[in-house]
PDB file of C-alpha atoms in Angstrom:
ATOM      1  CA  MET A   1      35.237 -32.316  10.687  1.00  0.00           C
ATOM      2  CA  LYS A   2      35.468 -28.556  10.401  1.00  0.00           C
ATOM      3  CA  LEU A   3      36.883 -26.639   7.426  1.00  0.00           C
ATOM      4  CA  VAL A   4      37.404 -22.870   7.673  1.00  0.00           C
ATOM      5  CA  VAL A   5      37.875 -20.574   4.683  1.00  0.00           C
ATOM      6  CA  VAL A   6      39.721 -17.313   5.373  1.00  0.00           C
ATOM      7  CA  SER A   7      38.979 -14.829   2.581  1.00  0.00           C
ATOM      8  CA  ALA A   8      40.733 -11.460   2.334  1.00  0.00           C
ATOM      9  CA  GLY A   9      38.662 -10.232  -0.600  1.00  0.00           C
ATOM     10  CA  LEU A  10      37.501  -6.622  -0.381  1.00  0.00           C
ATOM     11  CA  SER A  11      34.866  -6.236  -3.067  1.00  0.00           C
ATOM     12  CA  VAL A  12      31.303  -7.564  -3.225  1.00  0.00           C
ATOM     13  CA  PRO A  13      31.073  -9.862  -5.091  1.00  0.00           C
ATOM     14  CA  SER A  14      34.674 -10.968  -4.688  1.00  0.00           C
ATOM     15  CA  SER A  15      36.662 -13.292  -6.935  1.00  0.00           C
ATOM     16  CA  THR A  16      38.742 -14.129  -3.851  1.00  0.00           C
ATOM     17  CA  ARG A  17      35.635 -15.307  -1.998  1.00  0.00           C
ATOM     18  CA  LEU A  18      34.461 -17.174  -5.111  1.00  0.00           C
ATOM     19  CA  LEU A  19      37.739 -19.075  -5.303  1.00  0.00           C
ATOM     20  CA  GLY A  20      37.517 -19.900  -1.605  1.00  0.00           C
ATOM     21  CA  ASP A  21      33.963 -21.197  -2.019  1.00  0.00           C
ATOM     22  CA  ARG A  22      34.936 -23.404  -4.969  1.00  0.00           C
ATOM     23  CA  LEU A  23      37.898 -24.836  -3.101  1.00  0.00           C
ATOM     24  CA  ALA A  24      35.707 -25.527  -0.066  1.00  0.00           C
ATOM     25  CA  ALA A  25      33.044 -27.283  -2.147  1.00  0.00           C
ATOM     26  CA  ALA A  26      35.682 -29.452  -3.821  1.00  0.00           C
ATOM     27  CA  THR A  27      37.222 -30.318  -0.452  1.00  0.00           C
ATOM     28  CA  VAL A  28      33.848 -31.404   0.899  1.00  0.00           C
ATOM     29  CA  ARG A  29      33.347 -33.599  -2.165  1.00  0.00           C
ATOM     30  CA  GLY A  30      36.783 -35.138  -1.709  1.00  0.00           C
ATOM     31  CA  ALA A  31      36.350 -36.072   1.939  1.00  0.00           C
ATOM     32  CA  ASP A  32      34.800 -39.365   3.001  1.00  0.00           C
ATOM     33  CA  VAL A  33      33.338 -37.816   6.145  1.00  0.00           C
ATOM     34  CA  GLU A  34      30.915 -35.017   6.922  1.00  0.00           C
ATOM     35  CA  VAL A  35      32.614 -31.627   6.728  1.00  0.00           C
ATOM     36  CA  GLU A  36      31.252 -28.413   8.242  1.00  0.00           C
ATOM     37  CA  VAL A  37      32.368 -25.274   6.371  1.00  0.00           C
ATOM     38  CA  GLU A  38      32.714 -21.826   7.935  1.00  0.00           C
ATOM     39  CA  VAL A  39      33.856 -18.705   6.069  1.00  0.00           C
ATOM     40  CA  VAL A  40      35.764 -15.881   7.744  1.00  0.00           C
ATOM     41  CA  GLU A  41      35.502 -12.635   5.734  1.00  0.00           C
ATOM     42  CA  LEU A  42      38.414 -10.457   6.797  1.00  0.00           C
ATOM     43  CA  ARG A  43      36.973  -7.249   5.346  1.00  0.00           C
ATOM     44  CA  ASP A  44      34.267  -7.436   8.036  1.00  0.00           C
ATOM     45  CA  LEU A  45      36.983  -7.629  10.706  1.00  0.00           C
ATOM     46  CA  ALA A  46      39.259  -4.839   9.447  1.00  0.00           C
ATOM     47  CA  VAL A  47      38.353  -2.338  12.177  1.00  0.00           C
ATOM     48  CA  GLU A  48      38.710  -4.889  14.991  1.00  0.00           C
ATOM     49  CA  ILE A  49      42.044  -6.073  13.578  1.00  0.00           C
ATOM     50  CA  ALA A  50      43.327  -2.474  13.583  1.00  0.00           C
ATOM     51  CA  HIS A  51      42.083  -1.900  17.134  1.00  0.00           C
ATOM     52  CA  ASN A  52      43.778  -5.099  18.290  1.00  0.00           C
ATOM     53  CA  PHE A  53      47.149  -3.697  17.215  1.00  0.00           C
ATOM     54  CA  THR A  54      46.620  -0.571  19.335  1.00  0.00           C
ATOM     55  CA  ASN A  55      44.922  -1.975  22.448  1.00  0.00           C
ATOM     56  CA  GLY A  56      46.090  -5.589  22.423  1.00  0.00           C
ATOM     57  CA  PHE A  57      42.604  -7.086  22.748  1.00  0.00           C
ATOM     58  CA  PRO A  58      40.461  -8.719  20.035  1.00  0.00           C
ATOM     59  CA  GLY A  59      36.890  -7.585  19.615  1.00  0.00           C
ATOM     60  CA  ARG A  60      34.038 -10.064  19.848  1.00  0.00           C
ATOM     61  CA  GLU A  61      33.854 -10.888  16.135  1.00  0.00           C
ATOM     62  CA  LEU A  62      37.634 -11.082  15.736  1.00  0.00           C
ATOM     63  CA  ALA A  63      37.913 -13.385  18.751  1.00  0.00           C
ATOM     64  CA  ALA A  64      35.231 -15.642  17.266  1.00  0.00           C
ATOM     65  CA  ALA A  65      37.088 -15.742  13.943  1.00  0.00           C
ATOM     66  CA  ILE A  66      40.361 -16.639  15.660  1.00  0.00           C
ATOM     67  CA  ASP A  67      38.619 -19.400  17.614  1.00  0.00           C
ATOM     68  CA  ALA A  68      37.128 -20.766  14.390  1.00  0.00           C
ATOM     69  CA  VAL A  69      40.522 -20.864  12.667  1.00  0.00           C
ATOM     70  CA  THR A  70      42.398 -22.407  15.574  1.00  0.00           C
ATOM     71  CA  SER A  71      39.757 -25.092  16.135  1.00  0.00           C
ATOM     72  CA  ALA A  72      39.463 -26.070  12.451  1.00  0.00           C
ATOM     73  CA  ASP A  73      40.616 -29.430  11.127  1.00  0.00           C
ATOM     74  CA  GLY A  74      41.755 -27.709   7.934  1.00  0.00           C
ATOM     75  CA  LEU A  75      42.088 -24.217   6.454  1.00  0.00           C
ATOM     76  CA  ILE A  76      41.690 -22.666   3.038  1.00  0.00           C
ATOM     77  CA  VAL A  77      43.324 -19.229   2.931  1.00  0.00           C
ATOM     78  CA  VAL A  78      42.726 -16.924  -0.034  1.00  0.00           C
ATOM     79  CA  THR A  79      44.101 -13.436  -0.610  1.00  0.00           C
ATOM     80  CA  PRO A  80      44.086 -10.952  -3.458  1.00  0.00           C
ATOM     81  CA  VAL A  81      47.546  -9.958  -4.682  1.00  0.00           C
ATOM     82  CA  PHE A  82      48.655  -6.456  -3.702  1.00  0.00           C
ATOM     83  CA  SER A  83      52.125  -5.226  -4.701  1.00  0.00           C
ATOM     84  CA  ALA A  84      53.204  -8.743  -5.680  1.00  0.00           C
ATOM     85  CA  SER A  85      52.354 -10.205  -2.266  1.00  0.00           C
ATOM     86  CA  TYR A  86      49.457 -11.029   0.052  1.00  0.00           C
ATOM     87  CA  SER A  87      47.278  -8.147   1.194  1.00  0.00           C
ATOM     88  CA  GLY A  88      48.026  -6.181   4.349  1.00  0.00           C
ATOM     89  CA  LEU A  89      44.669  -7.208   5.807  1.00  0.00           C
ATOM     90  CA  PHE A  90      45.479 -10.873   5.238  1.00  0.00           C
ATOM     91  CA  LYS A  91      48.894 -10.589   6.925  1.00  0.00           C
ATOM     92  CA  SER A  92      47.504  -8.492   9.774  1.00  0.00           C
ATOM     93  CA  PHE A  93      44.924 -11.133  10.664  1.00  0.00           C
ATOM     94  CA  PHE A  94      47.523 -13.866  10.967  1.00  0.00           C
ATOM     95  CA  ASP A  95      49.866 -11.502  12.829  1.00  0.00           C
ATOM     96  CA  VAL A  96      47.123 -10.857  15.387  1.00  0.00           C
ATOM     97  CA  MET A  97      46.214 -14.531  15.632  1.00  0.00           C
ATOM     98  CA  SER A  98      49.778 -15.738  16.128  1.00  0.00           C
ATOM     99  CA  GLY A  99      50.921 -12.845  18.307  1.00  0.00           C
ATOM    100  CA  GLY A 100      50.298 -14.669  21.563  1.00  0.00           C
ATOM    101  CA  ASP A 101      51.230 -18.153  20.379  1.00  0.00           C
ATOM    102  CA  LYS A 102      53.532 -18.781  17.428  1.00  0.00           C
ATOM    103  CA  ASP A 103      52.493 -22.463  17.420  1.00  0.00           C
ATOM    104  CA  VAL A 104      48.783 -21.702  17.051  1.00  0.00           C
ATOM    105  CA  LEU A 105      48.686 -23.308  13.564  1.00  0.00           C
ATOM    106  CA  ALA A 106      51.299 -26.006  14.206  1.00  0.00           C
ATOM    107  CA  GLY A 107      50.403 -29.192  12.337  1.00  0.00           C
ATOM    108  CA  LYS A 108      47.213 -27.742  10.819  1.00  0.00           C
ATOM    109  CA  PRO A 109      46.523 -28.609   7.141  1.00  0.00           C
ATOM    110  CA  VAL A 110      46.371 -25.455   5.007  1.00  0.00           C
ATOM    111  CA  LEU A 111      45.547 -24.912   1.330  1.00  0.00           C
ATOM    112  CA  ILE A 112      46.963 -21.625   0.008  1.00  0.00           C
ATOM    113  CA  ALA A 113      45.279 -19.687  -2.813  1.00  0.00           C
ATOM    114  CA  ALA A 114      45.349 -16.222  -4.342  1.00  0.00           C
ATOM    115  CA  THR A 115      43.648 -14.112  -6.995  1.00  0.00           C
ATOM    116  CA  GLY A 116      45.085 -11.362  -9.183  1.00  0.00           C
ATOM    117  CA  GLY A 117      44.630  -9.407 -12.354  1.00  0.00           C
ATOM    118  CA  SER A 118      47.521 -11.048 -14.162  1.00  0.00           C
ATOM    119  CA  GLY A 119      49.074 -14.488 -14.356  1.00  0.00           C
ATOM    120  CA  ARG A 120      52.470 -12.836 -13.820  1.00  0.00           C
ATOM    121  CA  HIS A 121      51.764 -12.805 -10.073  1.00  0.00           C
ATOM    122  CA  SER A 122      51.206 -16.556  -9.761  1.00  0.00           C
ATOM    123  CA  LEU A 123      54.504 -17.069  -7.919  1.00  0.00           C
ATOM    124  CA  VAL A 124      53.032 -15.206  -4.945  1.00  0.00           C
ATOM    125  CA  LEU A 125      51.981 -18.620  -3.699  1.00  0.00           C
ATOM    126  CA  GLU A 126      55.582 -19.795  -3.449  1.00  0.00           C
ATOM    127  CA  HIS A 127      57.476 -16.648  -2.465  1.00  0.00           C
ATOM    128  CA  ALA A 128      54.949 -15.205  -0.003  1.00  0.00           C
ATOM    129  CA  LEU A 129      52.146 -17.505   1.181  1.00  0.00           C
ATOM    130  CA  ARG A 130      53.995 -20.806   1.497  1.00  0.00           C
ATOM    131  CA  PRO A 131      56.885 -19.306   3.534  1.00  0.00           C
ATOM    132  CA  LEU A 132      54.382 -17.541   5.833  1.00  0.00           C
ATOM    133  CA  PHE A 133      52.545 -20.717   6.749  1.00  0.00           C
ATOM    134  CA  ALA A 134      55.730 -22.748   6.909  1.00  0.00           C
ATOM    135  CA  TYR A 135      56.936 -20.223   9.500  1.00  0.00           C
ATOM    136  CA  LEU A 136      53.689 -20.765  11.414  1.00  0.00           C
ATOM    137  CA  ARG A 137      54.452 -24.526  11.250  1.00  0.00           C
ATOM    138  CA  ALA A 138      51.269 -25.381   9.364  1.00  0.00           C
ATOM    139  CA  VAL A 139      51.201 -28.348   6.966  1.00  0.00           C
ATOM    140  CA  VAL A 140      50.761 -26.700   3.552  1.00  0.00           C
ATOM    141  CA  VAL A 141      49.380 -28.979   0.822  1.00  0.00           C
ATOM    142  CA  PRO A 142      51.622 -29.343  -2.254  1.00  0.00           C
ATOM    143  CA  THR A 143      49.243 -27.711  -4.737  1.00  0.00           C
ATOM    144  CA  GLY A 144      48.414 -24.033  -4.363  1.00  0.00           C
ATOM    145  CA  VAL A 145      45.798 -22.355  -6.563  1.00  0.00           C
ATOM    146  CA  TYR A 146      46.253 -18.985  -8.240  1.00  0.00           C
ATOM    147  CA  ALA A 147      43.428 -17.532 -10.333  1.00  0.00           C
ATOM    148  CA  ALA A 148      44.100 -14.581 -12.619  1.00  0.00           C
ATOM    149  CA  SER A 149      41.261 -12.692 -14.264  1.00  0.00           C
ATOM    150  CA  GLU A 150      41.688 -14.656 -17.495  1.00  0.00           C
ATOM    151  CA  ASP A 151      41.554 -18.004 -15.673  1.00  0.00           C
ATOM    152  CA  TRP A 152      37.873 -17.801 -14.825  1.00  0.00           C
ATOM    153  CA  GLY A 153      36.004 -19.924 -17.328  1.00  0.00           C
ATOM    154  CA  ALA A 154      39.239 -21.087 -18.967  1.00  0.00           C
ATOM    155  CA  GLU A 155      40.673 -24.583 -19.003  1.00  0.00           C
ATOM    156  CA  GLY A 156      42.903 -25.595 -16.137  1.00  0.00           C
ATOM    157  CA  LEU A 157      41.473 -23.747 -13.136  1.00  0.00           C
ATOM    158  CA  ALA A 158      38.847 -26.369 -12.322  1.00  0.00           C
ATOM    159  CA  GLU A 159      41.471 -29.124 -12.480  1.00  0.00           C
ATOM    160  CA  ARG A 160      43.816 -27.220 -10.150  1.00  0.00           C
ATOM    161  CA  ILE A 161      40.972 -26.645  -7.710  1.00  0.00           C
ATOM    162  CA  GLU A 162      40.069 -30.341  -7.656  1.00  0.00           C
ATOM    163  CA  ARG A 163      43.690 -31.443  -7.230  1.00  0.00           C
ATOM    164  CA  ALA A 164      44.444 -29.029  -4.388  1.00  0.00           C
ATOM    165  CA  ALA A 165      41.147 -29.714  -2.638  1.00  0.00           C
ATOM    166  CA  GLY A 166      41.681 -33.453  -2.910  1.00  0.00           C
ATOM    167  CA  GLU A 167      45.085 -33.102  -1.267  1.00  0.00           C
ATOM    168  CA  LEU A 168      43.590 -31.059   1.575  1.00  0.00           C
ATOM    169  CA  ALA A 169      40.710 -33.489   2.093  1.00  0.00           C
ATOM    170  CA  ARG A 170      43.014 -36.509   2.248  1.00  0.00           C
ATOM    171  CA  LEU A 171      45.388 -34.751   4.606  1.00  0.00           C
ATOM    172  CA  MET A 172      42.594 -33.640   6.938  1.00  0.00           C
ATOM    173  CA  VAL A 173      41.112 -37.132   7.091  1.00  0.00           C
ATOM    174  CA  GLY A 174      44.525 -38.771   7.335  1.00  0.00           C
ATOM    175  CA  LEU A 175      45.705 -36.581  10.201  1.00  0.00           C
ATOM    176  CA  ALA A 176      42.402 -36.936  12.057  1.00  0.00           C
ATOM    177  CA  THR A 177      42.603 -40.706  11.747  1.00  0.00           C
ATOM    178  CA  GLY A 178      46.300 -40.825  12.588  1.00  0.00           C
ATOM    179  CA  SER A 179      45.891 -38.708  15.710  1.00  0.00           C
ATOM    180  CA  ARG A 180      43.754 -41.482  17.181  1.00  0.00           C
ATOM    181  CA  GLY A 181      46.337 -44.149  16.455  1.00  0.00           C
ATOM    182  CA  SER A 182      49.769 -44.966  17.843  1.00  0.00           C
ATOM    183  CA  GLY A 183      51.681 -43.235  15.067  1.00  0.00           C
ATOM    184  CA  ALA A 184      51.271 -39.735  16.488  1.00  0.00           C
ATOM    185  CA  VAL A 185      53.583 -38.258  19.056  1.00  0.00           C
ATOM    186  CA  ALA A 186      51.965 -36.038  21.686  1.00  0.00           C
ATOM    187  CA  VAL A 187      53.928 -32.949  22.696  1.00  0.00           C
ATOM    188  CA  THR A 188      53.121 -29.889  24.757  1.00  0.00           C
ATOM    189  CA  GLY A 189      53.303 -26.439  23.181  1.00  0.00           C
ATOM    190  CA  ALA A 190      52.555 -22.974  24.423  1.00  0.00           C
ATOM    191  CA  GLY A 191      48.866 -23.406  23.687  1.00  0.00           C
ATOM    192  CA  GLY A 192      48.513 -26.835  25.293  1.00  0.00           C
ATOM    193  CA  ARG A 193      48.702 -30.358  23.918  1.00  0.00           C
ATOM    194  CA  PHE A 194      48.634 -31.060  20.205  1.00  0.00           C
ATOM    195  CA  GLU A 195      49.518 -33.980  17.998  1.00  0.00           C
ATOM    196  CA  VAL A 196      52.631 -34.105  15.818  1.00  0.00           C
ATOM    197  CA  ILE A 197      52.211 -36.559  12.963  1.00  0.00           C
ATOM    198  CA  PRO A 198      55.302 -38.211  11.433  1.00  0.00           C
ATOM    199  CA  PHE A 199      56.126 -36.735   8.030  1.00  0.00           C
ATOM    200  CA  ALA A 200      55.902 -40.126   6.305  1.00  0.00           C
ATOM    201  CA  GLN A 201      52.350 -40.476   7.581  1.00  0.00           C
ATOM    202  CA  GLN A 202      51.456 -36.997   6.337  1.00  0.00           C
ATOM    203  CA  LEU A 203      52.750 -37.896   2.859  1.00  0.00           C
ATOM    204  CA  ALA A 204      50.844 -41.169   2.885  1.00  0.00           C
ATOM    205  CA  ALA A 205      47.645 -39.258   3.633  1.00  0.00           C
ATOM    206  CA  LEU A 206      48.051 -37.314   0.378  1.00  0.00           C
ATOM    207  CA  ARG A 207      48.094 -40.366  -1.853  1.00  0.00           C
ATOM    208  CA  PRO A 208      44.858 -40.988  -3.799  1.00  0.00           C
TER     209      PRO A 208
END
């Protein structure tokens, strides 16, 4: 199985990337199958993303990143908080990716996460990220992870990471297994055939 981490962190080192790495490691531990992890660093794609808006064509590295995301069995998306929402770079990447096919993430398991300087921005997960990926018809796991500056090294963050990652791992494995059984309904979207899993089966996949 393939897990892709999309990190919109700008600094080096980046707390956004660190959170993405910890979530990925926990997801790998929680899965019962071999999981390949790939990280997409959006700061390295900023110029190509901007050019795509003006010329309509993705550059080589941006196209490879889009292919990685669309072919993944599960996604971890992490953004820093800017002006009480996701970053412009983060939104621009998903705008570019979904511009030609609004169903490009349909049915894909996604774990949402964010970092910020203050715990007061923790609701960004619910008022910004979750609606975005619901609009893109992804399957967003129940637990999102927000890490403020004071959360690093404090109690609670590690437990939230493990809980969210466990939900993603079970959903990835459950959907992959279900897509080979008779419980999935095959439909045809703009990007070709994909599997729609009954909601009850998706919920069952989240149970420990």
